[in-house]
Short mmCIF file of C-alpha atoms and ligand atoms in Angstrom, two decimals:
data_model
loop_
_atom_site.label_atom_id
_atom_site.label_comp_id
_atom_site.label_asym_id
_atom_site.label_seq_id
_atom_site.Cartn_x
_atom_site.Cartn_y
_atom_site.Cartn_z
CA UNK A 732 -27.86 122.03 25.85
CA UNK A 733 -24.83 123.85 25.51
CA UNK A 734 -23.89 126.59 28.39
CA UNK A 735 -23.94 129.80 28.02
CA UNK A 736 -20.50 130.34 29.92
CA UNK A 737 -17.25 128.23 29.81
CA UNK A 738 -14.77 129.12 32.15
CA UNK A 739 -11.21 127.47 31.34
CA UNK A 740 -8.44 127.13 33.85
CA UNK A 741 -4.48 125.71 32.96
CA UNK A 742 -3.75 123.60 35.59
CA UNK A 743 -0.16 122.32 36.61
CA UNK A 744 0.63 121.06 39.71
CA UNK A 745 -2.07 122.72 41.59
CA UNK A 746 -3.34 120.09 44.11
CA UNK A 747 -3.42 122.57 47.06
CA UNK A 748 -5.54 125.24 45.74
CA UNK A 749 -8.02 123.17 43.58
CA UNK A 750 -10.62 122.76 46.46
CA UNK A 751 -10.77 126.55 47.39
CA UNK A 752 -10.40 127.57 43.45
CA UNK A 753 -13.39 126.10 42.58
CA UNK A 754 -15.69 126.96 45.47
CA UNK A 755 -14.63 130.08 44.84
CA UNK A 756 -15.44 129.84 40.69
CA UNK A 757 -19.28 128.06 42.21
CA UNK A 758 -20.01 131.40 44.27
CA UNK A 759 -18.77 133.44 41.28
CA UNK A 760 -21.15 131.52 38.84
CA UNK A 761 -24.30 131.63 41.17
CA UNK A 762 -23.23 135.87 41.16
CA UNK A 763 -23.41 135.84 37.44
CA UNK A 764 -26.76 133.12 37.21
CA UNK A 765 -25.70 131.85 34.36
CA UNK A 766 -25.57 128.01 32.81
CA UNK A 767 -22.06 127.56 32.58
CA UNK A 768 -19.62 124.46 32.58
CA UNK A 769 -16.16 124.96 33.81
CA UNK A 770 -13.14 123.37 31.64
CA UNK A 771 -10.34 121.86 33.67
CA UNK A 772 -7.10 121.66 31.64
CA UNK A 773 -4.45 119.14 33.28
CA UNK A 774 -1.23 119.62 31.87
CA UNK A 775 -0.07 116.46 32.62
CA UNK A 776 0.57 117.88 36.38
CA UNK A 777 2.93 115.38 38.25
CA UNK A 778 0.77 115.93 41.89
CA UNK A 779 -2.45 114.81 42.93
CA UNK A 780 -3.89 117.59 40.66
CA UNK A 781 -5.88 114.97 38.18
CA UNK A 782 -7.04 112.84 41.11
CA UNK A 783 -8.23 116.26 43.19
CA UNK A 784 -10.41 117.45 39.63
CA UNK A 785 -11.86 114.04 39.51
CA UNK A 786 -13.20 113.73 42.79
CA UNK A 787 -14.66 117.54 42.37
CA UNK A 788 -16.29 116.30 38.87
CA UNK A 789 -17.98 113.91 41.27
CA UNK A 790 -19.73 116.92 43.01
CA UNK A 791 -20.51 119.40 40.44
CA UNK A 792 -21.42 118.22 37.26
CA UNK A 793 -20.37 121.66 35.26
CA UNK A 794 -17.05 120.50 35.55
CA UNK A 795 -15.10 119.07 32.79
CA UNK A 796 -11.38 117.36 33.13
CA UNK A 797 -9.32 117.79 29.95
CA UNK A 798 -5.63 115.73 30.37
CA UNK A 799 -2.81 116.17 28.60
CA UNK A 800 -0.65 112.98 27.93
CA UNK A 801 2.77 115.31 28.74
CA UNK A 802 3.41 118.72 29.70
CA UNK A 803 2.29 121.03 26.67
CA UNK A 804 2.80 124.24 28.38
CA UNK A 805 -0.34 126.74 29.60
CA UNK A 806 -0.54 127.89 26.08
CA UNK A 807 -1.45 124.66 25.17
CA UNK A 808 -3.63 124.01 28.15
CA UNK A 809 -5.92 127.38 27.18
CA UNK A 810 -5.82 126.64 23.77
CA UNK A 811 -7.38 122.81 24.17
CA UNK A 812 -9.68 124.49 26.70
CA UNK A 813 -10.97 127.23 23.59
CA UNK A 814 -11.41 124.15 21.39
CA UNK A 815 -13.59 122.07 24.16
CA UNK A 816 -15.79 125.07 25.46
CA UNK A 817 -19.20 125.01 24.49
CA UNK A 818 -20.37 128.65 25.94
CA UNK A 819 -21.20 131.56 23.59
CA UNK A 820 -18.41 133.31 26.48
CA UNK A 821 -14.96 132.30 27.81
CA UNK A 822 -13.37 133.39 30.91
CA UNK A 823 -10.20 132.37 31.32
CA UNK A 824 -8.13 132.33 34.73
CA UNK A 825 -5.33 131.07 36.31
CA UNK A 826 -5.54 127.84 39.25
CA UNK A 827 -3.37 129.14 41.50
CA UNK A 828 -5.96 131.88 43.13
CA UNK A 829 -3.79 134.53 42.15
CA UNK A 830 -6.75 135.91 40.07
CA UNK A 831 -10.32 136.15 41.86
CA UNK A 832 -13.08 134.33 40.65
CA UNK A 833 -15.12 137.38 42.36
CA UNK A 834 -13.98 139.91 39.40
CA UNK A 835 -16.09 137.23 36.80
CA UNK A 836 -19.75 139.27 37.11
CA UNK A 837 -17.47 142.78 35.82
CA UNK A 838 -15.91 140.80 33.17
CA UNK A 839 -19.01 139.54 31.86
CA UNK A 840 -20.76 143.01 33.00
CA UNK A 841 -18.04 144.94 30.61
CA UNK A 842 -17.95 142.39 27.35
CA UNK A 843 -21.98 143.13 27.34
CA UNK A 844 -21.37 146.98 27.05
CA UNK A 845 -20.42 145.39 23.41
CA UNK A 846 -17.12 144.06 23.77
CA UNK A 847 -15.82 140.58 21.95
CA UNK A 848 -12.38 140.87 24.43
CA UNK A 849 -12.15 142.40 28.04
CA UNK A 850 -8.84 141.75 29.89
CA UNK A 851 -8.24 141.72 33.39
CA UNK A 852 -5.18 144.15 34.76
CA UNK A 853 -3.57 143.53 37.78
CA UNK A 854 -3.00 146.83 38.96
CA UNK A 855 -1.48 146.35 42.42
CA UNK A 856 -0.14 143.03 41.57
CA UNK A 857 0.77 140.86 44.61
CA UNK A 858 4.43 139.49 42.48
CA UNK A 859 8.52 140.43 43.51
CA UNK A 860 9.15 143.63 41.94
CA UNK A 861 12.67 143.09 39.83
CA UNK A 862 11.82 139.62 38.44
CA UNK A 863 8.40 139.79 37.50
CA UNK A 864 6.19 143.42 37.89
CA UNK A 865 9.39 145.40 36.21
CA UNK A 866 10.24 142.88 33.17
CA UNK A 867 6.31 142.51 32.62
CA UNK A 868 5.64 146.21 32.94
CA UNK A 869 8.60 146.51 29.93
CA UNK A 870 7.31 143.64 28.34
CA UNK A 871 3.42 145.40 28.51
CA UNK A 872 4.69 148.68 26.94
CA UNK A 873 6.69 147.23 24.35
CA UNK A 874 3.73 145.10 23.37
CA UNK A 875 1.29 147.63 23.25
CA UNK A 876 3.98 149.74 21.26
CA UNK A 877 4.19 146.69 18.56
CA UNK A 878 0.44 145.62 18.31
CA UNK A 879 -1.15 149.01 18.76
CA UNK A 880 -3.13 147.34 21.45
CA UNK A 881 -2.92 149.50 24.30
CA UNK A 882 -4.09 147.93 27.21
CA UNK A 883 -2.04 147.40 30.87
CA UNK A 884 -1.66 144.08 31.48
CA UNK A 885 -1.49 141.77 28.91
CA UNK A 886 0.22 138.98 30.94
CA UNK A 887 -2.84 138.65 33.05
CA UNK A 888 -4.65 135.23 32.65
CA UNK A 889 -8.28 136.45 34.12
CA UNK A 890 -9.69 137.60 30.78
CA UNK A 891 -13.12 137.35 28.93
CA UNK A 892 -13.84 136.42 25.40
CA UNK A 893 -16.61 135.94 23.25
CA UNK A 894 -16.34 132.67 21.40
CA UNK A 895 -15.97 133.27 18.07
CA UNK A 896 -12.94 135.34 18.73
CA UNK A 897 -10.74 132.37 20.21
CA UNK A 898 -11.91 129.73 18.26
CA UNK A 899 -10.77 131.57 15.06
CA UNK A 900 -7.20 132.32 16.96
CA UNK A 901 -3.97 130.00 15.92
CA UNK A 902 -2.14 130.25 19.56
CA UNK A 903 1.10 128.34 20.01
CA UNK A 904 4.08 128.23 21.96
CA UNK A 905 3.72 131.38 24.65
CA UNK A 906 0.97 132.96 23.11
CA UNK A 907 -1.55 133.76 25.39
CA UNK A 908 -0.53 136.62 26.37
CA UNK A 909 -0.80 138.11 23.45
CA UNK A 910 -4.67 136.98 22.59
CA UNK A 911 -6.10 140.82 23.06
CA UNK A 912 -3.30 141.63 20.38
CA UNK A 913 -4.24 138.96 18.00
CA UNK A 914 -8.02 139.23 18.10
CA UNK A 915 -7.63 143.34 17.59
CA UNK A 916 -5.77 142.70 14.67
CA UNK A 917 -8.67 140.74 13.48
CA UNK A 918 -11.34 143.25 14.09
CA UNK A 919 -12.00 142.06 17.77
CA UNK A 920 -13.24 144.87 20.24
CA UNK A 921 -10.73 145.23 23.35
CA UNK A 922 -11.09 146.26 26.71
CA UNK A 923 -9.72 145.78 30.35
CA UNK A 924 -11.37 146.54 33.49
CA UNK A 925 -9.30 147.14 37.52
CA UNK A 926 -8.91 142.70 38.90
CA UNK A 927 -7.87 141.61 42.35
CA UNK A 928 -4.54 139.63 42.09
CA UNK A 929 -3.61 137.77 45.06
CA UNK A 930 -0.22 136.74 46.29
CA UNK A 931 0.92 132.88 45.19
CA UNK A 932 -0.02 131.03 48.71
CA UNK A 933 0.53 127.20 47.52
CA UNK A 934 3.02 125.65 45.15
CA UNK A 935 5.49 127.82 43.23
CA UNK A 936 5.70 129.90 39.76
CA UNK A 937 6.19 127.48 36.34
CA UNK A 938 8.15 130.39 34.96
CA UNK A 939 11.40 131.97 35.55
CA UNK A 940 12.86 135.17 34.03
CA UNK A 941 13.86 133.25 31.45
CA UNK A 942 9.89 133.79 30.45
CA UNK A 943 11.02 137.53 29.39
CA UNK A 944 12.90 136.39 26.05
CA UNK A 945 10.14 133.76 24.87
CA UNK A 946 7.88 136.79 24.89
CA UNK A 947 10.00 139.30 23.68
CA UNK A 948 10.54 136.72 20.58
CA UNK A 949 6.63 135.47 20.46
CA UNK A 950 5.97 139.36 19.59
CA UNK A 951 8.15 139.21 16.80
CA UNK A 952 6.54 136.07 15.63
CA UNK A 953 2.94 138.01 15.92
CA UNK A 954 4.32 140.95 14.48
CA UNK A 955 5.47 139.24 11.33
CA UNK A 956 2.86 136.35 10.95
CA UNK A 957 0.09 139.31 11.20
CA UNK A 958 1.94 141.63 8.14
CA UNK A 959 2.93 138.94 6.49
CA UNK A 960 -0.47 137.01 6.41
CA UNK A 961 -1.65 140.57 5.12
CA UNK A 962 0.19 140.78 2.05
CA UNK A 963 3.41 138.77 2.10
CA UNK A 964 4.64 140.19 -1.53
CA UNK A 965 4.69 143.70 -0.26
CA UNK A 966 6.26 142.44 2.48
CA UNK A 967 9.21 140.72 0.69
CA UNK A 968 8.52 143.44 -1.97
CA UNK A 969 10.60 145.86 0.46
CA UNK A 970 13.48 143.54 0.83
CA UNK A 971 14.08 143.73 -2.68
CA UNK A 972 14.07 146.92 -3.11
CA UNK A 973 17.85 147.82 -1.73
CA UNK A 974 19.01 145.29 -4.11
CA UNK A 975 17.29 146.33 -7.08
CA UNK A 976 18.52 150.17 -6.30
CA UNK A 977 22.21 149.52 -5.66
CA UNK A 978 21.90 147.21 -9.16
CA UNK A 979 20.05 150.05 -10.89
CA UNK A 980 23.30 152.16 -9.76
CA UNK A 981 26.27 150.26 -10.60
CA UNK A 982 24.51 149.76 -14.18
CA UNK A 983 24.09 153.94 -14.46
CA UNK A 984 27.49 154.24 -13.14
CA UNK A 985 28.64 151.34 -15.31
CA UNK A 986 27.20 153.26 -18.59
CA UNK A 987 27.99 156.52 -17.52
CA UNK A 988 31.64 155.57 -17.47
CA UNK A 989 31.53 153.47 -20.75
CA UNK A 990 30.40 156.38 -22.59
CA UNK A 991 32.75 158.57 -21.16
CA UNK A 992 35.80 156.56 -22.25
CA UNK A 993 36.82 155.73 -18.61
CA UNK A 994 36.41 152.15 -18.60
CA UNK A 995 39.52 150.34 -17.16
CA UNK A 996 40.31 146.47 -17.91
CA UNK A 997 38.56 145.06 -15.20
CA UNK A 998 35.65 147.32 -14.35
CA UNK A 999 33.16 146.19 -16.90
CA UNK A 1000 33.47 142.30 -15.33
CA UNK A 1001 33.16 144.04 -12.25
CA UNK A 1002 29.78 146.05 -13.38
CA UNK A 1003 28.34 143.04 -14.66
CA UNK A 1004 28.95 140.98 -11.19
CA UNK A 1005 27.30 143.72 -8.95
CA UNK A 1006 24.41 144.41 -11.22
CA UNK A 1007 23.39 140.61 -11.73
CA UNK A 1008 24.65 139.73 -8.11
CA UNK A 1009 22.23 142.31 -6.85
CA UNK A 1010 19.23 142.14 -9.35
CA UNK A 1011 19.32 138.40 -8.85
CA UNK A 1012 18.61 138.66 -5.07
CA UNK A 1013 15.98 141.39 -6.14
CA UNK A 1014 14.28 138.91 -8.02
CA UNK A 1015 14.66 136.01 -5.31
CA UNK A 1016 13.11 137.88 -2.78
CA UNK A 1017 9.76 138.96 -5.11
CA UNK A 1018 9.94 135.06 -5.94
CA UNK A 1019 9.81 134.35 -2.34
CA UNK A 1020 6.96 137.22 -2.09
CA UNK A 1021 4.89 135.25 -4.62
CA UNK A 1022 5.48 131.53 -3.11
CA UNK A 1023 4.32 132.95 0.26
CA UNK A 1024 1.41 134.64 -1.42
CA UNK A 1025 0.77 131.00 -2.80
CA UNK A 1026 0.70 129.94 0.71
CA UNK A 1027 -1.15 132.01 2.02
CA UNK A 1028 -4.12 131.66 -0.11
CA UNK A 1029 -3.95 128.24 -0.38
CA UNK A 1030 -4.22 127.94 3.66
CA UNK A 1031 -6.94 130.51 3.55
CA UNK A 1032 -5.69 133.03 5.52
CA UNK A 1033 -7.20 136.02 4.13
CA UNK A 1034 -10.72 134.64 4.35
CA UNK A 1035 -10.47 133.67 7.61
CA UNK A 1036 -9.64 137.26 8.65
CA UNK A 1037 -12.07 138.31 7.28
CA UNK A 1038 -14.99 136.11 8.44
CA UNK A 1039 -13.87 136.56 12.09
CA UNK A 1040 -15.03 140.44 11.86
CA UNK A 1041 -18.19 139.59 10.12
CA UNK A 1042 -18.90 137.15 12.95
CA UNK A 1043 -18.21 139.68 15.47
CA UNK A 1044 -20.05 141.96 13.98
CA UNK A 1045 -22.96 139.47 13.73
CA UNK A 1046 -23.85 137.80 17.20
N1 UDP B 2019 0.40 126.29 33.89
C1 UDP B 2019 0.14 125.24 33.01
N2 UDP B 2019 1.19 124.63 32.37
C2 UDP B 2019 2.48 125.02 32.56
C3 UDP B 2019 2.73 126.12 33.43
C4 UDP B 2019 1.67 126.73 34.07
O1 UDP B 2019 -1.02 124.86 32.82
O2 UDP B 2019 3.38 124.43 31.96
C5 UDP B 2019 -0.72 126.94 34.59
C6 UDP B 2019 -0.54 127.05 36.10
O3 UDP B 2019 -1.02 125.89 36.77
C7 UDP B 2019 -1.37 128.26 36.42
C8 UDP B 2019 -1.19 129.14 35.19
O4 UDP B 2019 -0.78 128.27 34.14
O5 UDP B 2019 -2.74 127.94 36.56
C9 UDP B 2019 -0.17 130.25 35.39
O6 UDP B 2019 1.04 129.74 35.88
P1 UDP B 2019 1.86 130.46 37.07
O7 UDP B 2019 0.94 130.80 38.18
O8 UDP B 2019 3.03 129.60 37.40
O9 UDP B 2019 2.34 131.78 36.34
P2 UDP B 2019 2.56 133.22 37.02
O10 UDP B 2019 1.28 133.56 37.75
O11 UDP B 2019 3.69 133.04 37.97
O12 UDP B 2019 2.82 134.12 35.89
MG1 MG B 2020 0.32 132.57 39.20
#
């Protein structure tokens, strides 16, 4: 019978804290009494991380190993996790007992108040200040500036979902970050509750600073994809706009003078290259508007958004 609880952790060369991490996740579940199964995700860690899950599995039969054949990225790793899981609820958290499995209970406690999302936030987060709490505090207010989604701490992996929600969600490259944006923006209810975060004792960060562009550019990509998804030909509807204006222009101008005698040699050629220069990228920008709208239905898109509220709304 399938659990009622998955909990899915990225792993990546985490040999060290394994052990602890999941005693610690086995107290936390006996808290919550709950069936649950927990979903290892190996992204193809180069340590003794794979061998250290296996001989766990031995112990504890909720656990589940997941390994990747290279190194996908923790994107990757959550998003194979929300495909396994078998729970009506996901918690997500990171290996590397930065997050506490202790916060789980108030997770679950808060998405049963009604909730289909409920983020953890780090609020004294145990991280250097000038590398990572300043860029992510930017990165947090700029993202809930974008998406509308105004909660703290997007960045935080301890988070709780109700299934439907991420098994509806396209993630890729660095996007989990940004799931309580994406599952708002499909009707998903969104909150965020006070979590213990920990300072990294074993094995080191996977991300530098560089981490702050591939965000800053994954929000873009959100931003877009979820407008453009929408209604792509109003999108590119607005792009052609300029064009056809400064065409409609040089044609009243180009009349105007005509019938006022003050044509010189070369100005009607000149006329006639603005106005069809510009009302031909007019027109290739609504033709690009209608291919995408092509696109879009054919992959099903608007459907989809649509049945993801119903479903929340319905279990
Ligand atoms: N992780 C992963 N694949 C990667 C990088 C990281 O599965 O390519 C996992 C990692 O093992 C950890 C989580 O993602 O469980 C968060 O990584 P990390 O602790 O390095 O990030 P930070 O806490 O420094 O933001
Ligand atoms: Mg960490």
């Amino acid at each position: 019978m399938a659990p009622a609880l998955s909990i899915v952790v990225p792993v990546y060369n985490e040999e060290e804290s394994l052990e602890e991490l999941h005693a610690q996740i086995a107290r936390a579940l006996d808290a919550c009494g709950r069936t649950a199964e927990v979903v290892y995700v190996d992204d193809h860690s180069r340590d003794k991380s794979l061998a250290v899950l296996l001989k766990l599995r031995e112990s504890d039969p909720r656990i589940r190993v997941i390994r990747f054949t290279r190194n996908f990225g923790q994107t990757a790793a959550m998003g194979a996790g929300f495909d396994y899981a078998r729970g009506r609820v996901v918690v997500t958290l990171d290996a590397d007992l930065q997050n506490d499995p202790a916060d789980i209970p108030r997770l679950l406690e808060e998405l049963d108040k009604g909730y289909d999302v409920v983020a953890g936030w780090r609020r004294s987060r145990q991280d250097g200040f000038l590398l990572r709490r300043l860029p992510s505090l930017i990165a947090n207010r700029l993202i809930a500036w974008v998406t509308g989604t105004g909660i703290h701490d997007t960045g935080c992996t301890l988070k709780a979902f109700r299934r439907q929600v991420v098994k509806n969600l396209p993630i890729y490259a660095e996007q989990h970050r940004f799931l309580p944006a994406m599952s708002r923006q499909s009707g998903a209810r969104v909150s965020e509750i006070v979590v213990n975060h920990r300072p990294r004792i074993h094995g080191q960060s996977k991300y530098g600073i560089e981490r702050a562009l591939r965000v800053f550019l994954d929000l873009f990509a959100i931003k877009m994809i979820a407008q453009f998804a929408h209604r792509p030909l109003h999108y590119f509807g607005l792009f052609s706009l300029p064009f056809a204006a400064i065409s409609l222009v040089a044609l009243v101008f180009g009349v105007w003078d005509y019938r006022h005698g003050r044509i010189e040699a070369e100005w009607p050629d000149f006329v006639v290259l603005v106005v069809g220069l510009f009302l031909s990228l007019a027109f290739y920008f609504i033709l690009l508007g209608l291919l995408s709208e092509l696109a879009v239905s054919a992959a099903g898109m608007h459907r989809r958004r649509v049945l993801d509220r119903v479903l929340s709304d319905s279990e």
